[in-house]
Coordinates of N, CA and C in Angstrom, one line a residue:
X24 N 93.3 70.1 121.9 CA 93.9 70.0 120.1 C 93.8 71.2 119.6
X25 N 94.6 71.6 118.8 CA 94.9 72.9 118.2 C 94.4 72.3 116.3
X26 N 93.6 73.1 115.8 CA 93.3 73.1 114.9 C 93.3 73.5 113.9
X27 N 93.3 73.6 112.0 CA 93.9 74.6 111.4 C 92.6 73.9 110.5
X28 N 91.9 75.1 109.3 CA 91.2 75.1 108.7 C 91.7 75.6 107.1
X29 N 91.7 75.3 106.2 CA 92.6 75.6 104.7 C 91.3 77.1 104.6
X30 N 91.8 77.9 103.7 CA 91.4 78.9 103.6 C 90.0 78.2 102.8
X31 N 90.4 77.9 101.8 CA 89.1 77.0 101.1 C 88.3 76.6 102.0
X32 N 88.0 76.3 102.9 CA 87.2 75.5 103.7 C 87.2 74.0 103.7
X33 N 88.4 73.3 103.1 CA 87.9 72.1 102.7 C 88.6 71.0 103.5
X34 N 89.9 71.7 104.0 CA 90.5 70.8 104.9 C 90.9 71.1 106.0
X35 N 90.3 70.5 107.1 CA 90.8 70.7 108.6 C 91.5 69.6 109.1
X36 N 92.5 70.3 109.5 CA 93.5 69.3 110.4 C 94.6 69.6 111.2
X37 N 94.6 68.7 112.3 CA 95.4 69.2 113.6 C 96.5 69.7 113.3
X38 N 96.9 70.8 114.3 CA 98.3 71.0 114.6 C 99.1 70.7 115.3
X39 N 100.3 70.0 115.5 CA 101.5 69.5 116.1 C 102.7 70.3 116.3
X40 N 103.3 69.5 117.3 CA 104.8 69.9 117.5 C 104.9 71.1 117.6
X41 N 104.4 72.0 118.6 CA 104.1 73.2 119.1 C 104.4 73.7 120.8
X42 N 105.7 75.0 119.8 CA 106.7 75.2 121.0 C 105.7 75.7 121.9
X43 N 106.7 76.0 123.2 CA 106.3 76.7 124.6 C 105.9 78.1 124.6
X44 N 106.4 78.6 123.4 CA 106.1 80.1 123.2 C 104.3 80.4 123.1
X45 N 103.4 79.1 123.4 CA 101.9 79.2 122.8 C 101.9 80.1 124.0
X46 N 100.8 80.9 123.4 CA 99.9 82.3 124.6 C 98.5 82.5 124.0
X47 N 97.8 82.6 124.7 CA 96.5 83.0 123.9 C 96.0 84.4 125.3
X48 N 95.5 85.4 124.6 CA 94.7 86.3 125.5 C 93.2 87.1 125.0
X49 N 92.5 87.3 126.0 CA 91.7 88.0 125.9 C 91.2 89.1 127.2
X50 N 91.3 90.4 126.6 CA 91.0 91.2 127.8 C 89.7 91.8 127.7
X51 N 89.3 92.4 129.1 CA 88.2 93.1 129.1 C 87.5 94.2 127.8
X52 N 88.6 94.7 127.4 CA 88.2 95.9 126.2 C 87.8 94.9 124.8
X53 N 88.2 93.7 124.8 CA 87.5 92.3 123.6 C 88.4 92.0 122.8
X54 N 89.7 92.4 123.2 CA 90.8 92.0 122.3 C 91.5 90.5 122.4
X55 N 91.4 89.5 121.6 CA 91.3 88.3 121.8 C 92.6 87.8 120.8
X56 N 93.5 87.1 121.2 CA 95.1 87.2 120.5 C 95.7 86.0 120.5
X57 N 96.1 84.9 119.9 CA 96.5 83.9 119.9 C 98.0 83.5 118.9
X58 N 99.2 82.9 119.9 CA 100.1 83.2 119.1 C 101.0 82.1 119.7
X59 N 101.9 81.5 118.4 CA 102.2 80.1 118.4 C 103.2 79.9 117.5
X60 N 104.5 79.1 117.9 CA 105.1 78.5 116.7 C 104.9 76.7 116.8
X61 N 105.2 76.7 115.2 CA 104.8 75.1 114.9 C 106.3 74.4 113.8
X62 N 106.5 73.2 114.5 CA 107.6 73.0 113.7 C 107.3 72.1 112.5
X63 N 107.8 72.3 111.0 CA 107.5 71.1 110.2 C 108.0 69.4 110.2
X64 N 107.0 69.1 110.4 CA 107.4 67.1 110.1 C 106.4 66.9 109.8
X65 N 106.7 65.0 109.1 CA 105.7 64.4 108.4 C 104.6 64.3 109.0
X66 N 104.3 64.1 110.3 CA 102.8 63.9 110.8 C 102.5 65.1 111.6
X67 N 103.2 66.6 110.7 CA 102.5 67.5 111.1 C 101.2 68.1 110.1
X68 N 100.4 67.7 109.9 CA 99.6 67.4 108.5 C 99.0 68.8 108.6
X69 N 98.4 69.4 109.1 CA 98.1 71.2 109.3 C 98.9 72.2 109.2
X70 N 100.4 71.5 109.3 CA 101.4 72.7 108.8 C 101.5 73.4 107.5
X71 N 100.9 72.4 106.2 CA 100.5 73.0 105.0 C 99.7 74.1 105.0
X72 N 98.6 74.2 105.8 CA 97.5 75.0 105.9 C 97.9 76.0 106.6
X73 N 98.6 76.4 107.0 CA 98.5 77.3 108.2 C 99.1 78.2 107.7
X74 N 98.7 79.2 107.0 CA 99.0 80.7 106.6 C 98.1 81.4 106.5
X75 N 98.6 82.7 106.2 CA 97.2 83.8 106.5 C 96.1 84.0 106.2
X76 N 95.1 84.5 106.8 CA 93.6 84.3 106.6 C 93.1 83.0 106.8
X77 N 93.8 81.7 107.2 CA 92.9 80.7 107.3 C 92.4 80.7 108.9
X78 N 91.7 80.1 109.5 CA 91.3 79.4 110.5 C 91.6 78.9 111.4
X79 N 92.3 79.0 112.6 CA 92.6 78.0 113.3 C 91.8 77.6 114.9
X80 N 91.2 76.7 115.3 CA 90.0 76.3 116.4 C 91.2 75.8 117.3
X81 N 90.8 76.3 118.7 CA 91.2 75.6 120.1 C 89.9 75.8 121.1
X82 N 90.1 74.6 121.8 CA 88.3 74.6 122.6 C 87.3 75.4 122.1
X83 N 86.8 75.5 120.8 CA 85.6 76.4 120.5 C 85.9 77.7 120.4
X84 N 87.1 78.2 120.6 CA 87.4 79.2 119.9 C 88.2 79.3 118.3
X85 N 88.4 80.6 118.2 CA 88.3 80.3 116.1 C 89.0 81.5 116.2
X86 N 90.7 81.3 115.4 CA 91.4 82.9 115.7 C 91.7 82.8 113.6
X87 N 91.9 83.9 113.4 CA 92.2 84.3 112.0 C 93.3 84.6 111.8
X88 N 94.6 83.8 111.3 CA 95.9 84.1 111.5 C 96.0 85.5 110.4
X89 N 96.4 86.3 110.9 CA 96.6 87.6 110.7 C 98.5 87.9 110.2
X90 N 99.2 87.6 110.6 CA 100.6 87.4 110.4 C 101.6 85.8 110.9
X91 N 102.1 85.8 109.3 CA 102.8 84.4 109.7 C 104.1 84.6 109.4
X92 N 105.4 84.3 110.3 CA 106.4 84.2 109.9 C 107.2 82.6 109.6
X93 N 108.1 82.5 108.3 CA 108.0 80.8 108.0 C 109.5 80.7 107.8
X94 N 109.9 79.9 108.2 CA 111.8 79.9 107.3 C 111.5 78.3 107.5
X95 N 112.9 77.6 107.4 CA 112.9 76.1 106.1 C 112.0 75.3 107.4
X96 N 112.0 75.3 109.0 CA 111.7 74.7 109.5 C 110.4 74.7 110.2
X97 N 109.9 76.4 110.5 CA 108.8 76.3 111.7 C 108.0 77.8 111.3
X98 N 106.6 77.9 111.4 CA 106.1 79.0 111.9 C 105.7 79.2 112.9
X99 N 105.8 80.5 112.7 CA 105.1 81.6 113.6 C 103.7 82.4 113.7
X100 N 103.0 82.1 114.2 CA 101.7 82.8 113.6 C 101.0 83.5 114.8
X101 N 100.7 84.6 114.4 CA 99.9 85.7 115.1 C 98.0 85.5 114.8
X102 N 97.1 85.4 115.8 CA 95.7 85.7 114.9 C 95.4 86.1 115.9
X103 N 94.0 87.0 115.5 CA 93.5 87.1 116.0 C 91.5 86.6 115.8
X104 N 91.0 86.8 117.0 CA 89.6 86.5 117.8 C 88.7 86.3 116.0
X105 N 88.5 85.0 114.9 CA 87.3 85.7 114.2 C 86.5 86.6 114.2
X106 N 86.0 87.5 115.8 CA 85.0 88.0 115.6 C 85.7 89.4 115.0
X107 N 86.8 89.6 114.8 CA 87.2 90.8 114.3 C 87.4 91.1 113.0
X108 N 86.9 89.7 112.2 CA 87.1 90.0 111.0 C 85.6 90.7 110.7
X109 N 85.0 91.2 111.4 CA 83.8 92.2 111.4 C 84.4 93.7 111.3
X110 N 85.6 93.9 111.3 CA 85.9 95.5 111.1 C 86.1 95.3 110.0
X111 N 85.9 94.5 108.7 CA 86.0 94.8 107.3 C 84.3 94.0 106.6
X112 N 83.6 94.6 107.6 CA 81.9 94.2 107.6 C 81.3 95.7 107.7
X113 N 80.8 96.6 106.8 CA 80.2 98.1 107.3 C 78.6 98.0 107.5
X114 N 78.1 98.4 108.3 CA 76.8 99.1 108.2 C 76.3 100.1 107.8
X115 N 75.6 100.0 106.8 CA 75.8 101.9 105.6 C 74.6 102.2 106.0
X116 N 74.3 102.8 107.4 CA 72.6 103.1 107.7 C 72.5 103.8 109.0
X117 N 72.1 104.8 109.3 CA 71.8 105.5 110.8 C 70.8 105.1 111.4
X118 N 71.6 105.0 112.6 CA 70.7 104.9 114.0 C 70.8 106.1 115.2
X119 N 70.9 107.3 114.7 CA 71.2 108.2 115.7 C 70.0 108.3 116.7
X120 N 70.3 108.5 117.8 CA 69.5 109.6 119.2 C 69.7 108.3 119.9
X121 N 68.9 108.6 121.2 CA 68.5 107.7 122.3 C 67.9 106.4 121.8
X122 N 68.7 105.3 122.6 CA 68.2 104.2 122.3 C 68.6 103.2 123.5
X123 N 68.4 102.0 123.4 CA 68.7 100.8 124.9 C 70.0 100.0 124.4
X124 N 70.5 99.9 125.1 CA 72.0 98.8 124.9 C 71.4 97.9 123.9
X125 N 70.9 97.2 124.3 CA 70.1 95.8 123.4 C 69.8 96.3 122.1
X126 N 68.8 97.5 122.1 CA 68.2 97.7 120.5 C 69.9 98.7 119.9
X127 N 71.0 98.8 120.3 CA 71.9 99.5 119.8 C 73.0 98.4 119.1
X128 N 72.8 97.2 120.0 CA 73.6 96.0 119.6 C 72.6 95.1 118.7
X129 N 71.5 95.3 118.6 CA 71.1 94.6 117.7 C 70.7 95.2 116.3
X130 N 70.8 96.7 116.3 CA 71.2 97.5 115.2 C 72.9 97.1 114.2
X131 N 74.0 96.7 115.3 CA 74.8 96.7 114.7 C 75.3 95.3 114.5
X132 N 75.0 93.8 115.2 CA 74.8 93.0 115.3 C 74.1 91.7 114.3
X133 N 72.8 92.3 114.7 CA 71.9 91.2 113.9 C 72.2 91.0 112.3
X134 N 72.4 89.6 112.0 CA 72.9 88.8 110.5 C 74.5 89.0 111.0
X135 N 75.3 89.2 111.4 CA 76.6 89.0 111.5 C 77.4 87.3 112.1
X136 N 75.7 87.0 112.6 CA 76.6 85.7 112.5 C 77.0 85.4 114.4
X137 N 76.9 86.3 114.9 CA 77.7 86.5 116.3 C 76.3 86.3 117.7
X138 N 76.3 85.7 118.3 CA 74.9 85.3 119.1 C 75.5 86.8 120.5
X139 N 74.8 87.4 121.2 CA 75.0 88.2 122.3 C 74.0 88.1 123.1
X140 N 75.2 87.9 124.6 CA 73.8 87.6 125.6 C 74.1 89.4 126.6
X141 N 73.2 90.0 126.8 CA 73.6 91.1 128.0 C 72.9 90.8 129.1
X142 N 73.6 91.1 130.3 CA 73.2 91.3 131.7 C 71.8 91.9 131.4
X143 N 71.3 91.1 132.7 CA 69.9 92.2 132.8 C 69.7 93.3 133.2
X144 N 70.6 93.5 134.3 CA 71.0 94.9 135.0 C 70.9 96.1 133.9
X145 N 71.7 95.6 132.6 CA 72.2 96.9 131.6 C 71.4 97.1 130.4
X146 N 70.1 95.4 130.0 CA 70.1 95.2 129.1 C 69.0 96.1 128.5
X147 N 68.0 97.3 129.4 CA 67.5 98.2 129.0 C 68.1 99.7 129.0
X148 N 69.3 99.7 129.6 CA 69.7 101.3 129.8 C 69.8 101.8 128.6
X149 N 69.4 103.0 128.5 CA 69.3 104.5 127.3 C 70.4 105.2 127.4
X150 N 71.3 105.1 125.9 CA 72.2 106.7 125.8 C 72.1 106.5 124.8
X151 N 72.6 108.4 124.4 CA 72.2 108.3 123.2 C 73.8 108.6 122.8
X152 N 74.1 108.3 121.2 CA 74.6 108.2 120.1 C 74.3 109.1 118.8
X153 N 74.9 110.0 118.6 CA 74.6 111.3 117.7 C 75.4 110.7 116.1
X154 N 74.7 110.2 115.5 CA 75.2 110.1 113.9 C 75.7 108.7 113.6
X155 N 75.1 107.8 115.0 CA 75.8 106.3 115.1 C 75.1 105.2 113.6
X156 N 76.4 104.9 113.0 CA 76.1 104.3 112.0 C 77.3 104.5 110.9
X157 N 77.0 103.6 109.5 CA 77.9 104.3 108.7 C 79.3 103.7 109.3
X158 N 79.6 102.6 109.7 CA 81.2 102.2 109.4 C 81.1 101.3 110.0
X159 N 82.1 99.9 110.3 CA 82.4 98.7 110.7 C 81.8 98.2 111.9
X160 N 81.7 97.1 111.7 CA 81.0 96.5 112.8 C 81.8 96.7 114.2
X161 N 83.1 96.8 114.0 CA 84.1 96.5 115.0 C 83.8 98.1 115.6
X162 N 84.2 98.9 115.1 CA 84.0 100.6 115.5 C 83.2 100.7 116.2
X163 N 81.6 100.4 115.3 CA 80.4 101.1 115.7 C 80.0 100.0 117.4
X164 N 80.6 98.6 117.4 CA 80.3 98.4 118.7 C 81.2 98.9 119.8
X165 N 82.4 99.6 119.8 CA 83.2 100.3 120.5 C 82.2 101.5 121.1
X166 N 81.9 102.0 120.1 CA 80.8 103.1 120.6 C 80.2 103.2 121.2
X167 N 79.2 101.7 120.9 CA 78.1 101.2 122.3 C 79.0 101.2 123.5
X168 N 80.0 100.4 123.0 CA 80.6 99.9 124.7 C 80.9 101.8 125.5
X169 N 81.2 102.4 124.9 CA 81.7 103.6 125.3 C 80.5 104.5 125.6
X170 N 79.6 104.5 124.8 CA 78.8 105.2 125.2 C 77.4 104.8 126.4
X171 N 77.4 103.2 126.5 CA 76.9 102.6 127.8 C 77.9 102.3 128.7
X172 N 78.7 102.5 128.9 CA 80.1 102.2 129.5 C 80.0 101.1 130.5
X173 N 80.1 100.0 129.3 CA 80.0 98.4 129.5 C 81.5 97.7 129.0
X174 N 81.5 96.7 129.1 CA 82.5 96.0 128.7 C 82.2 94.6 127.9
X175 N 83.1 94.0 126.9 CA 82.3 92.7 126.4 C 83.4 91.8 126.3
X176 N 83.0 90.6 126.1 CA 84.1 89.4 126.4 C 83.8 88.2 125.3
X177 N 84.3 88.1 124.3 CA 84.3 86.9 123.2 C 84.4 85.3 124.2
X178 N 83.3 84.7 124.0 CA 82.7 83.5 124.5 C 82.9 82.4 123.2
X179 N 83.2 80.8 123.6 CA 83.1 79.9 123.1 C 81.9 80.3 122.1
X180 N 82.1 79.5 120.3 CA 81.2 79.4 119.4 C 80.3 80.5 119.1
X181 N 81.0 81.5 118.8 CA 80.5 82.8 118.4 C 79.5 83.6 119.2
X182 N 79.6 83.2 120.3 CA 78.7 84.3 121.0 C 79.6 85.2 121.9
X183 N 79.3 86.4 121.8 CA 79.7 87.4 123.3 C 78.7 87.6 124.4
X184 N 79.3 88.1 125.5 CA 78.8 88.6 126.5 C 78.9 89.9 126.8
X185 N 77.8 90.7 127.3 CA 78.1 92.5 127.7 C 77.8 92.2 129.0
X186 N 78.3 93.3 129.9 CA 78.7 93.1 130.9 C 79.1 94.6 131.5
X187 N 78.2 94.6 132.8 CA 78.9 96.5 133.4 C 80.3 96.1 133.7
X188 N 80.5 95.2 134.3 CA 82.2 94.6 134.3 C 82.6 93.3 134.2
X189 N 83.6 93.0 133.3 CA 83.7 91.6 133.5 C 84.8 91.3 134.5
X190 N 84.4 90.0 134.9 CA 85.2 89.6 136.1 C 86.7 89.3 135.8
X191 N 87.9 89.5 136.7 CA 88.8 89.1 136.0 C 89.3 87.5 135.4
X192 N 88.1 86.7 136.4 CA 88.8 85.3 136.2 C 88.2 84.8 134.9
X193 N 87.6 85.9 134.0 CA 87.5 85.5 132.5 C 88.7 85.9 131.5
X194 N 89.6 86.6 132.1 CA 90.7 87.0 131.5 C 92.0 85.7 131.1
X195 N 92.2 86.0 129.9 CA 93.8 85.1 129.6 C 95.0 85.9 129.9
X196 N 95.9 85.1 130.0 CA 97.2 85.4 130.3 C 97.8 85.6 128.8
X197 N 98.4 86.7 128.8 CA 99.7 86.7 127.3 C 101.3 86.6 127.8
X198 N 101.6 86.0 127.1 CA 103.1 85.3 127.0 C 103.9 85.6 125.6
X199 N 105.0 86.4 125.4 CA 105.6 86.8 124.1 C 106.6 86.1 124.0
X200 N 107.1 85.1 123.1 CA 108.5 84.2 122.8 C 108.5 84.1 121.8
X201 N 109.0 85.4 121.3 CA 109.2 85.3 119.6 C 110.9 84.7 119.8
X202 N 111.2 83.8 118.5 CA 112.7 83.5 117.8 C 112.7 83.5 116.4
X203 N 113.2 84.7 115.9 CA 112.6 85.1 114.1 C 114.0 85.1 113.8
X204 N 115.0 85.2 114.3 CA 116.1 85.7 113.5 C 116.2 84.9 111.9
X205 N 115.7 83.7 112.1 CA 116.1 83.1 110.6 C 115.2 83.3 109.6
X206 N 114.1 84.4 109.7 CA 112.7 84.6 109.5 C 112.9 84.6 107.4
X207 N 112.5 84.1 106.5 CA 112.9 84.5 105.6 C 111.4 84.7 104.4
X208 N 110.0 84.6 104.9 CA 108.8 85.1 104.9 C 108.2 85.3 105.9
X209 N 107.5 86.7 105.6 CA 106.8 87.2 107.2 C 105.7 88.0 106.3
X210 N 104.8 87.6 106.7 CA 103.1 87.9 106.0 C 102.4 88.6 106.5
X211 N 101.7 89.7 106.5 CA 100.9 90.3 107.4 C 99.6 90.2 106.5
X212 N 98.5 89.9 106.9 CA 97.0 90.6 106.5 C 96.1 91.3 107.2
X213 N 96.7 91.8 108.0 CA 95.7 92.6 108.9 C 95.0 93.7 108.5
X214 N 95.8 94.6 107.1 CA 95.2 95.4 106.1 C 94.8 95.3 104.7
X215 N 94.6 94.0 105.3 CA 93.8 93.5 103.7 C 92.2 93.8 103.5
X216 N 92.2 94.1 102.3 CA 90.7 94.8 102.1 C 90.8 94.0 100.7
X217 N 89.2 93.8 100.3 CA 88.7 93.4 99.0 C 87.5 93.8 98.2
X218 N 87.5 94.8 99.1 CA 86.0 95.9 98.4 C 85.8 97.1 99.1
X219 N 86.0 98.1 98.1 CA 85.4 99.5 98.6 C 84.1 100.0 97.7
X220 N 83.9 101.0 98.5 CA 82.8 101.8 97.3 C 83.5 103.0 97.4
X221 N 82.9 104.5 96.4 CA 83.4 104.9 96.3 C 82.1 106.1 96.1
X222 N 82.5 107.4 95.9 CA 81.0 108.7 95.9 C 82.0 109.4 95.1
X223 N 81.4 110.1 94.4 CA 81.8 111.3 93.6 C 81.1 112.4 93.5
X224 N 81.1 113.4 92.4 CA 80.4 114.7 92.7 C 78.8 114.2 91.9
X225 N 77.8 115.0 92.1 CA 76.6 115.3 92.3 C 76.3 113.7 91.7
X226 N 76.2 112.8 93.4 CA 75.7 111.2 93.5 C 76.0 110.3 92.6
X227 N 77.2 110.7 92.1 CA 78.3 109.5 91.5 C 79.0 108.5 92.4
X228 N 78.3 107.2 92.2 CA 78.7 106.1 92.9 C 79.3 105.1 92.3
X229 N 80.1 104.1 92.9 CA 80.7 103.3 92.3 C 80.9 101.9 93.5
X230 N 81.6 101.0 92.9 CA 82.2 100.2 93.7 C 83.4 99.3 93.1
X231 N 84.2 98.5 93.6 CA 85.0 97.8 92.9 C 85.5 96.7 94.4
X232 N 85.4 95.4 93.4 CA 85.6 94.2 94.2 C 86.8 93.7 93.8
X233 N 87.9 93.4 94.4 CA 89.4 92.7 93.9 C 89.3 91.5 93.8
X234 N 89.8 91.1 92.8 CA 89.8 89.1 92.3 C 90.2 88.6 93.8
X235 N 91.0 89.0 94.5 CA 91.2 88.4 95.5 C 90.1 87.8 96.7
X236 N 89.2 88.6 96.5 CA 87.8 88.0 97.5 C 87.7 86.5 96.8
X237 N 87.5 86.1 96.0 CA 87.5 84.7 95.9 C 88.3 84.0 96.5
X238 N 89.6 84.4 97.0 CA 90.7 83.8 97.9 C 90.1 84.1 99.4
X239 N 89.9 85.3 99.7 CA 90.2 85.9 100.9 C 88.4 86.5 101.7
X240 N 87.8 86.3 100.7 CA 85.7 86.3 100.7 C 85.9 88.4 100.8
X241 N 84.7 88.9 100.9 CA 84.9 90.3 100.8 C 85.0 90.8 101.9
X242 N 86.3 91.5 101.7 CA 86.4 92.2 102.7 C 86.3 93.7 103.0
X243 N 85.8 94.3 103.6 CA 85.2 96.0 102.9 C 86.2 97.1 103.9
X244 N 86.9 97.9 102.8 CA 87.2 99.1 103.3 C 86.3 99.9 103.9
X245 N 87.4 100.9 103.9 CA 85.9 102.5 104.2 C 86.0 102.9 103.1
X246 N 85.1 103.4 102.6 CA 84.7 103.9 101.3 C 85.0 105.5 101.3
X247 N 85.4 105.8 99.9 CA 86.2 106.9 99.6 C 85.5 108.2 98.9
X248 N 85.2 109.2 99.7 CA 84.4 110.3 98.7 C 85.5 111.3 98.0
X249 N 85.1 111.6 97.1 CA 86.2 112.9 96.5 C 85.2 113.5 95.4
X250 N 84.9 114.5 95.4 CA 83.8 115.7 94.8 C 84.7 115.7 93.1
X251 N 86.1 115.9 93.2 CA 86.9 115.9 92.2 C 86.3 115.1 90.9
X252 N 85.8 113.5 91.2 CA 85.5 112.7 90.4 C 84.0 113.2 89.5
X253 N 84.1 112.9 88.4 CA 82.9 113.3 87.8 C 81.8 112.5 86.4
X254 N 83.1 111.5 86.6 CA 83.1 110.1 85.9 C 83.5 108.6 86.6
X255 N 82.4 107.9 86.2 CA 82.7 106.3 87.0 C 83.9 105.7 87.0
X256 N 84.5 105.5 85.6 CA 85.7 104.9 85.0 C 86.5 105.1 86.2
X257 N 87.0 106.9 86.1 CA 88.3 107.7 86.6 C 87.9 107.1 88.3
X258 N 86.9 107.1 88.5 CA 86.4 107.4 90.2 C 86.9 105.6 90.2
X259 N 86.3 104.7 89.8 CA 86.5 103.3 89.7 C 88.1 102.9 89.4
X260 N 88.8 103.6 88.9 CA 90.3 103.3 89.3 C 91.0 103.9 90.0
X261 N 90.4 105.4 90.9 CA 90.8 105.9 91.5 C 91.2 104.9 92.7
X262 N 89.9 104.7 93.0 CA 89.4 103.8 94.7 C 90.1 102.3 94.6
X263 N 90.1 101.7 92.7 CA 91.0 100.3 92.9 C 92.4 100.6 93.3
X264 N 93.3 101.8 93.0 CA 94.2 102.2 93.2 C 94.3 102.2 95.0
X265 N 93.6 102.8 95.2 CA 93.7 103.0 96.8 C 93.3 101.9 98.0
X266 N 92.6 100.6 97.2 CA 92.4 99.4 97.4 C 93.9 98.7 98.2
X267 N 94.4 98.0 99.5 CA 95.1 97.3 99.1 C 94.5 95.9 99.9
X268 N 94.8 95.2 98.4 CA 94.3 93.7 98.3 C 95.3 92.3 98.7
X269 N 96.2 92.9 98.4 CA 97.4 91.7 98.5 C 98.2 91.8 99.9
X270 N 98.1 90.5 100.0 CA 98.8 90.8 101.7 C 100.7 91.1 101.5

């Protein structure tokens, strides 16, 4: 059964009347995508709550909807594993030098809410990463994966597995079958952010939180550094204008 959780977390309802275009894929580079179309009806209660940035759950896997195309009769959505919401959470610190794989993972994933298991044969392998840190969790994880020459897969219930090689039997197959000729609304929130930091001249720092954070939560964009700014107000106005905080 497929369930949808409203953005405010107050409603959880099943999604029914799903087209045969339903597809789900996970690949060994970590990507995990769901696509499906569902049709409006009186007994399809979850239809109302299916929109960008809501979560859908299937078999303990959670996806956040990033694109929703809607007409009078149906919605066609694309979601990414909720794990990739970590692309909008930053690690503001440096852990440079030679470290074990597990210590690299601990640095970026501790406190993320995700549990990770690492195969014993690679658990303590050591590699060097220069200037490691000051980035979002997903890009830092990719640096770890590349440096240690390993792969990862997203498991049920906010769990990751890291192995030297992920077996093919853990992959899902992807099928695309879109029919959106009558779409009247196509909303994408994959580039939506609600928080940003800025630095200017002489150690000037500021940050801006969008009012939309009340709806979507804190989604942190890459910081902006510009030595031209010498006042907090002007720097704050600048980073505010640079932030894409609306779908």
